[in-house]
One Martini backbone bead per residue (centre of mass of N, CA, C, O) as a GRO file, in nm:
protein
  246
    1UNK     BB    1  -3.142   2.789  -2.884
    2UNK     BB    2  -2.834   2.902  -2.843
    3UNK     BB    3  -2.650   3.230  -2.945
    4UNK     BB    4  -2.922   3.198  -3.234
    5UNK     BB    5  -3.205   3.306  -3.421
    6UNK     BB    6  -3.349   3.153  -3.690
    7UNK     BB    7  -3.380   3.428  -3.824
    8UNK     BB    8  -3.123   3.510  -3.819
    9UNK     BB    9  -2.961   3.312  -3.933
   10UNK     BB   10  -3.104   3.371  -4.234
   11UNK     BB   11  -2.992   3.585  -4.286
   12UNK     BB   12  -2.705   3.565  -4.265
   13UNK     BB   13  -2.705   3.345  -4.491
   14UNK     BB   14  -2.814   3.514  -4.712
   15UNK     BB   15  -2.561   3.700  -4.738
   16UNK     BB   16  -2.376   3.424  -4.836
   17UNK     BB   17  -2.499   3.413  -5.168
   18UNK     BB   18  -2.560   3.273  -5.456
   19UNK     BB   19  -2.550   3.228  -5.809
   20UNK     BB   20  -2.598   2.894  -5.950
   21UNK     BB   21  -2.729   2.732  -6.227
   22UNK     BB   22  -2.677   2.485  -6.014
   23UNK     BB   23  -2.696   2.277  -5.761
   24UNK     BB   24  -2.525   2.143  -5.568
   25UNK     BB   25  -2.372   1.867  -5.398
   26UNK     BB   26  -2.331   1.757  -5.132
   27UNK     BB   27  -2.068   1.672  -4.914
   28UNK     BB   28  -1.844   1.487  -4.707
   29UNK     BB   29  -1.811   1.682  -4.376
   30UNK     BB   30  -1.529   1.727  -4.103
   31UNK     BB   31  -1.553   1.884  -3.769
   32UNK     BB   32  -1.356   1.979  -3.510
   33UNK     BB   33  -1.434   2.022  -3.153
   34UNK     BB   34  -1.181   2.127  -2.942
   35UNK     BB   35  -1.109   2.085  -2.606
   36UNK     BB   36  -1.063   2.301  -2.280
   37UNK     BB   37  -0.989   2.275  -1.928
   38UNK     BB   38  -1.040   2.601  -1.740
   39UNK     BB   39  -1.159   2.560  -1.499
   40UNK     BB   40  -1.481   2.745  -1.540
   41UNK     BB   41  -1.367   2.693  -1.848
   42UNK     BB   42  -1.413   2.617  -2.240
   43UNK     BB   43  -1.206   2.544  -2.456
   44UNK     BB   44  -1.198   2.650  -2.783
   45UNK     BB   45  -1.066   2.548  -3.095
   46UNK     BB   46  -0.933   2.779  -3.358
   47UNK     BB   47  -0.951   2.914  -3.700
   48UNK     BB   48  -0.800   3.092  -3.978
   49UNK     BB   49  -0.877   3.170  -4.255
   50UNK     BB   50  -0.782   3.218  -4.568
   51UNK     BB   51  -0.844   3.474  -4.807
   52UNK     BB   52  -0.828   3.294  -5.065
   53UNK     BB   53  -1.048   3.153  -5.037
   54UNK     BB   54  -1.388   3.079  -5.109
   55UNK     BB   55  -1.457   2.954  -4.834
   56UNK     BB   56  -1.482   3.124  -4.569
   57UNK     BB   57  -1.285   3.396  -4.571
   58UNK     BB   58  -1.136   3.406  -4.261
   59UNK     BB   59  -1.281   3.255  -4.090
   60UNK     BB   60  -1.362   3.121  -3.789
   61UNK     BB   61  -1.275   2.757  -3.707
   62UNK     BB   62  -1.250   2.440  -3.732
   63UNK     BB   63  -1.124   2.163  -3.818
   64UNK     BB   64  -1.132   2.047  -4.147
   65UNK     BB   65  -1.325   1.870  -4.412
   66UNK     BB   66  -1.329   1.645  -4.642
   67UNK     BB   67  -1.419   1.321  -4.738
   68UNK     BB   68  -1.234   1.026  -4.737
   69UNK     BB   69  -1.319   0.701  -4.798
   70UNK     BB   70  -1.037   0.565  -4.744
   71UNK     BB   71  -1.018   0.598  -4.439
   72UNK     BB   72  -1.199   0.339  -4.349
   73UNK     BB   73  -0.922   0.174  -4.348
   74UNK     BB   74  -0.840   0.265  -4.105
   75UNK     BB   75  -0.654   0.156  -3.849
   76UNK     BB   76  -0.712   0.139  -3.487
   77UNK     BB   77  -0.764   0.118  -3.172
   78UNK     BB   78  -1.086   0.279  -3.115
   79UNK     BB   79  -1.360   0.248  -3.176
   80UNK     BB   80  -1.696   0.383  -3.205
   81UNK     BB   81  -1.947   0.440  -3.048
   82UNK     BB   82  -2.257   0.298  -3.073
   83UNK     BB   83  -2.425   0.539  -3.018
   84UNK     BB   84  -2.277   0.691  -3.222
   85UNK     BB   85  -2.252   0.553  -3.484
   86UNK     BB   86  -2.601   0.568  -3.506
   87UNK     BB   87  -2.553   0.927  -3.493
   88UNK     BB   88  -2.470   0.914  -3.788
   89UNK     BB   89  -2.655   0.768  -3.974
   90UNK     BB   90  -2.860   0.954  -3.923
   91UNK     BB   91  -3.111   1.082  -4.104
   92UNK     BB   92  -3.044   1.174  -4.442
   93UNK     BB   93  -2.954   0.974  -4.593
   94UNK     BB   94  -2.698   0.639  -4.649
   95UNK     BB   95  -2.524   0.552  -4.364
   96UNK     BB   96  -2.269   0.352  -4.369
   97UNK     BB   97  -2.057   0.230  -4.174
   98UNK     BB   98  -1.816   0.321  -4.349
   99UNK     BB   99  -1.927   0.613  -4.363
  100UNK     BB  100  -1.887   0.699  -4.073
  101UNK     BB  101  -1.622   0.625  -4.050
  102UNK     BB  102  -1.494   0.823  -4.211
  103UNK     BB  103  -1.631   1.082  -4.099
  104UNK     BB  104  -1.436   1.055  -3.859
  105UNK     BB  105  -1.181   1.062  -3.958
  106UNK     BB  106  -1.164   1.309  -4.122
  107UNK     BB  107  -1.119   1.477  -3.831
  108UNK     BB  108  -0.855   1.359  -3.752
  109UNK     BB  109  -0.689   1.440  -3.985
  110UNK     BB  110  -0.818   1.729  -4.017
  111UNK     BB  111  -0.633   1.829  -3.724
  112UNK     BB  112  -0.349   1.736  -3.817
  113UNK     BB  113  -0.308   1.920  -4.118
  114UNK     BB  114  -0.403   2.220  -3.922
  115UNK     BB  115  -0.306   2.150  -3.596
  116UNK     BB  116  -0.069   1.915  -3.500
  117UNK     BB  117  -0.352   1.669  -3.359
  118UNK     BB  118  -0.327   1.378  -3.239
  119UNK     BB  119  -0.562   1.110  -3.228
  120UNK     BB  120  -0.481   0.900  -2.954
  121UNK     BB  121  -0.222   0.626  -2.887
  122UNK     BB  122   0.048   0.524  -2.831
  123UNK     BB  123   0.178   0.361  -3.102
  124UNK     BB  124   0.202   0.125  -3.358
  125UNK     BB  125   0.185   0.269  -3.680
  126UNK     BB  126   0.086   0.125  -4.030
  127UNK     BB  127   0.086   0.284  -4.368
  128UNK     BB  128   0.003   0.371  -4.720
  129UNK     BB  129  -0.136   0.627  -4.661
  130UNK     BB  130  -0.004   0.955  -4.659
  131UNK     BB  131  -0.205   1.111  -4.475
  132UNK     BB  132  -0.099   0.924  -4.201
  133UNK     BB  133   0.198   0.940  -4.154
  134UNK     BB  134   0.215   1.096  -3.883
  135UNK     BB  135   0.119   0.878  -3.720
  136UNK     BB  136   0.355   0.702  -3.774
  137UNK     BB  137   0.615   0.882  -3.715
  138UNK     BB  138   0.481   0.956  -3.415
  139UNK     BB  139   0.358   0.729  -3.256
  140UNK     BB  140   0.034   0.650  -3.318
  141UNK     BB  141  -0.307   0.587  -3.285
  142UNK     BB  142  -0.609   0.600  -3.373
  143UNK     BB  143  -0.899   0.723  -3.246
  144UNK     BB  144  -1.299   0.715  -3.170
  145UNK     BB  145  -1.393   0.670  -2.864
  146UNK     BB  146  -1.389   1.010  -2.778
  147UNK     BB  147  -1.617   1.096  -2.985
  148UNK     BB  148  -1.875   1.345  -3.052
  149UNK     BB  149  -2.182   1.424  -3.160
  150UNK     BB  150  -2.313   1.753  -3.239
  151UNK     BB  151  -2.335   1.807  -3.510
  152UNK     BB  152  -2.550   1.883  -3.844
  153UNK     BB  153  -2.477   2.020  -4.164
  154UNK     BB  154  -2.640   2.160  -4.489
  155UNK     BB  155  -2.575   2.356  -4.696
  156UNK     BB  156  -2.701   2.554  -4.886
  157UNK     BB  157  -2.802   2.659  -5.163
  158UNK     BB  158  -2.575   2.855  -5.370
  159UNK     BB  159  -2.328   2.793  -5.309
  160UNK     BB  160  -1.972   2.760  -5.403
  161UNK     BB  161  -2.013   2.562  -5.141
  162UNK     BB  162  -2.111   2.195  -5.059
  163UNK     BB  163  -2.200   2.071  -4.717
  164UNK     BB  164  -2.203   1.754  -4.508
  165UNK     BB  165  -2.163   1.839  -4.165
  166UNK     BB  166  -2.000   1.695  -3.890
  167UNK     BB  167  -1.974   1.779  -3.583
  168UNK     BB  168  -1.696   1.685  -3.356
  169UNK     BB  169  -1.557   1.578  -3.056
  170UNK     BB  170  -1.320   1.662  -2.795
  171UNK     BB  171  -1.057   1.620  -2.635
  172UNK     BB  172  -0.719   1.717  -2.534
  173UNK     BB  173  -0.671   1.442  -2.375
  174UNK     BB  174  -0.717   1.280  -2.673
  175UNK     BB  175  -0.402   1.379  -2.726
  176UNK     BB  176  -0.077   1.259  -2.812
  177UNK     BB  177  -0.004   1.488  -2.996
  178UNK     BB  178   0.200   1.833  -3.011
  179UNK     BB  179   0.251   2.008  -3.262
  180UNK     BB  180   0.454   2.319  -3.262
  181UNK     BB  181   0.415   2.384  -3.596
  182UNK     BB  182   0.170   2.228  -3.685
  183UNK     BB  183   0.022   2.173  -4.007
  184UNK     BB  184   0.132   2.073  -4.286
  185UNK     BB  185  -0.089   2.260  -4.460
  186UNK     BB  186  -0.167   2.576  -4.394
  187UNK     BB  187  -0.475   2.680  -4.364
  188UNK     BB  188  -0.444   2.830  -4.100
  189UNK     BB  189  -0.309   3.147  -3.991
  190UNK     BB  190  -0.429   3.068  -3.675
  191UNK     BB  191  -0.439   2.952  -3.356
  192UNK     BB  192  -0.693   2.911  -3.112
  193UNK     BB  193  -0.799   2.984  -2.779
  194UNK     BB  194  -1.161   2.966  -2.661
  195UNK     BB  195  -1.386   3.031  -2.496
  196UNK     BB  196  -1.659   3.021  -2.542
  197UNK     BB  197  -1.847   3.307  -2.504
  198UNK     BB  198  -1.615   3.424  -2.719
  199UNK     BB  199  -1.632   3.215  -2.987
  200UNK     BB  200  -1.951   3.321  -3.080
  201UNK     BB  201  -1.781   3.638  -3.106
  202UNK     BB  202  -1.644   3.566  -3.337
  203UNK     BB  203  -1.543   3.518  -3.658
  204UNK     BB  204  -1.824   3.338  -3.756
  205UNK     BB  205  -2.055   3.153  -3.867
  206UNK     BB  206  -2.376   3.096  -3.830
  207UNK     BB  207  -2.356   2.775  -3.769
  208UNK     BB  208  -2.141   2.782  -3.556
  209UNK     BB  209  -2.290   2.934  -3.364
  210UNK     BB  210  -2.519   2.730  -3.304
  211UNK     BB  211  -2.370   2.521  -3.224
  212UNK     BB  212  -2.208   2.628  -2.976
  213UNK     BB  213  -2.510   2.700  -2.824
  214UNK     BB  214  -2.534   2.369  -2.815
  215UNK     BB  215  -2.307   2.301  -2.690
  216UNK     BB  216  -2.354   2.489  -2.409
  217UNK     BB  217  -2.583   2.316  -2.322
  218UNK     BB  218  -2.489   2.016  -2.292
  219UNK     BB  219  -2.248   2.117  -2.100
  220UNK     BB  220  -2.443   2.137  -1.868
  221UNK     BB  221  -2.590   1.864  -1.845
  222UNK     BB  222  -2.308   1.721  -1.989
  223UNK     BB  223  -1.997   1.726  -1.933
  224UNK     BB  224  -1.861   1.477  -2.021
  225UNK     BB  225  -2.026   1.401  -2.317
  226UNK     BB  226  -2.224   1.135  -2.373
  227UNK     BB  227  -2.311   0.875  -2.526
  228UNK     BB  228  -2.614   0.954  -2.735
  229UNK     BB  229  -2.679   1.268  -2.808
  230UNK     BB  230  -2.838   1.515  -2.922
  231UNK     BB  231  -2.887   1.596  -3.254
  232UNK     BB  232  -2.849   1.862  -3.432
  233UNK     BB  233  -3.023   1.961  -3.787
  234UNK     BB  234  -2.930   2.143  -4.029
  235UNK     BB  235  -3.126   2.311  -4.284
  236UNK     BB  236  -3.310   2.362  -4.616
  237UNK     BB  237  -3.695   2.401  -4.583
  238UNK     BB  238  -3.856   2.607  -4.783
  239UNK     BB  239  -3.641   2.863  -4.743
  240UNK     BB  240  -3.596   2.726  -4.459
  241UNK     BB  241  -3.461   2.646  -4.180
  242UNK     BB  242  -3.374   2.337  -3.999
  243UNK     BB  243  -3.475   2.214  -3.694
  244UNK     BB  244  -3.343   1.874  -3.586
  245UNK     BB  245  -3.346   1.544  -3.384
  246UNK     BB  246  -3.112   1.284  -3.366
   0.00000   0.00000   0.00000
């Protein structure tokens, strides 16, 4: 694992616990890591949370949320490449066909909601769900075929919110529109594009530094990023981290 040692990731976690009478049960949640090829650098897209968060206030992240089980009916121009729907589905509790297309499709929404960032391809495209609307008005369809699972992480214990984290990427080029002046939700303070190797060293919670230094791992062996590669799992296992490989 490049960028942070386990015992580090250990200490930094604990840093940011909490006590809380009972442990919450994790959420579905999904983040994408947008990429941008910069000559002989890999540009990823993060933003900076409002200080008024309760959950990682301040802190650089990829845009992402909670996922909404109704994303799974959303119709698509390309599904999820089936080596990708297979390490969704991986790992443990009992992830479904639609449950995994939720978790995918919640990512490309809350890319659209927090960067202004259409992921699909231009075509007519009519939904009733309010969420995404934008898609329509901007004449996107959709699209999960250029996704990439790249790691899952489940928030410790204690903490005073909790999620089960899909982590998935795409490319620059496979956003068919770039609004100007981001998205609608206002969730982030600030949009910046940082080289890899920048972005590890920004203010970013200690679980997103070990999956950057997993991403650039694997793009040194796999620049393309090929459907189907392996997926770190990261966990809280006897009150430490546990790195497995689905």
């Amino acid at each position: 694992m490049d960028g942070i040692s386990k015992t580090e990731l250990d200490r930094l976690e604990a840093r940011e616990l909490v006590k809380n009478a009972a442990p919450l049960r994790p959420r579905d949640a999904a983040t994408l890591i947008l990429l941008d090829r910069s000559g002989d650098d890999v540009l990823v897209l993060m933003g900076r949370r409002h200080m008024k968060h309760a959950f990682m206030p301040g802190k650089f992240v990829f845009p992402g949320g909670r996922t909404d089980p109704a994303d799974s009916r959303i119709k698509v121009a390309d599904e999820l490449h089936p080596d990708e729907e297979t390490k969704l589905r991986a790992g443990t509790g009992s992830v479904s066909i639609a449950r995994a297309r939720a978790i995918a499709l919640s990512a490309v929404r809350e890319t659209y909601e927090e960067a202004g960032l259409l992921i699909g391809r231009r075509g007519a495209f009519s939904t009733t769900k309010a969420d995404w609307q934008g898609f329509a008005e901007h004449g996107v369809e959709p699209s999960l075929a250029s996704l990439r699972f790249i790691a899952r992480a489940i928030t410790p214990p204690g903490r005073v919110r909790r999620f089960d984290t899909r982590f998935l990427s795409a490319w620059r080029s496979d956003v068919a529109v770039e609004l100007p002046d981001g998205g609608p939700t206002n969730e982030l303070e600030e949009l910046v594009w940082l080289p890899l190797a920048d972005a590890v060293e920004a203010d970013i919670p200690a679980i997103t530094k070990s999956v950057l230094g997993d991403l650039r791992q694997r793009l040194t062996s796999d620049p393309g990023l090929r459907p189907g590669g392996e997926v770190p799992f990261y966990r809280m296992f006897n009150q430490r981290f546990r790195r497995d490989i689905l």
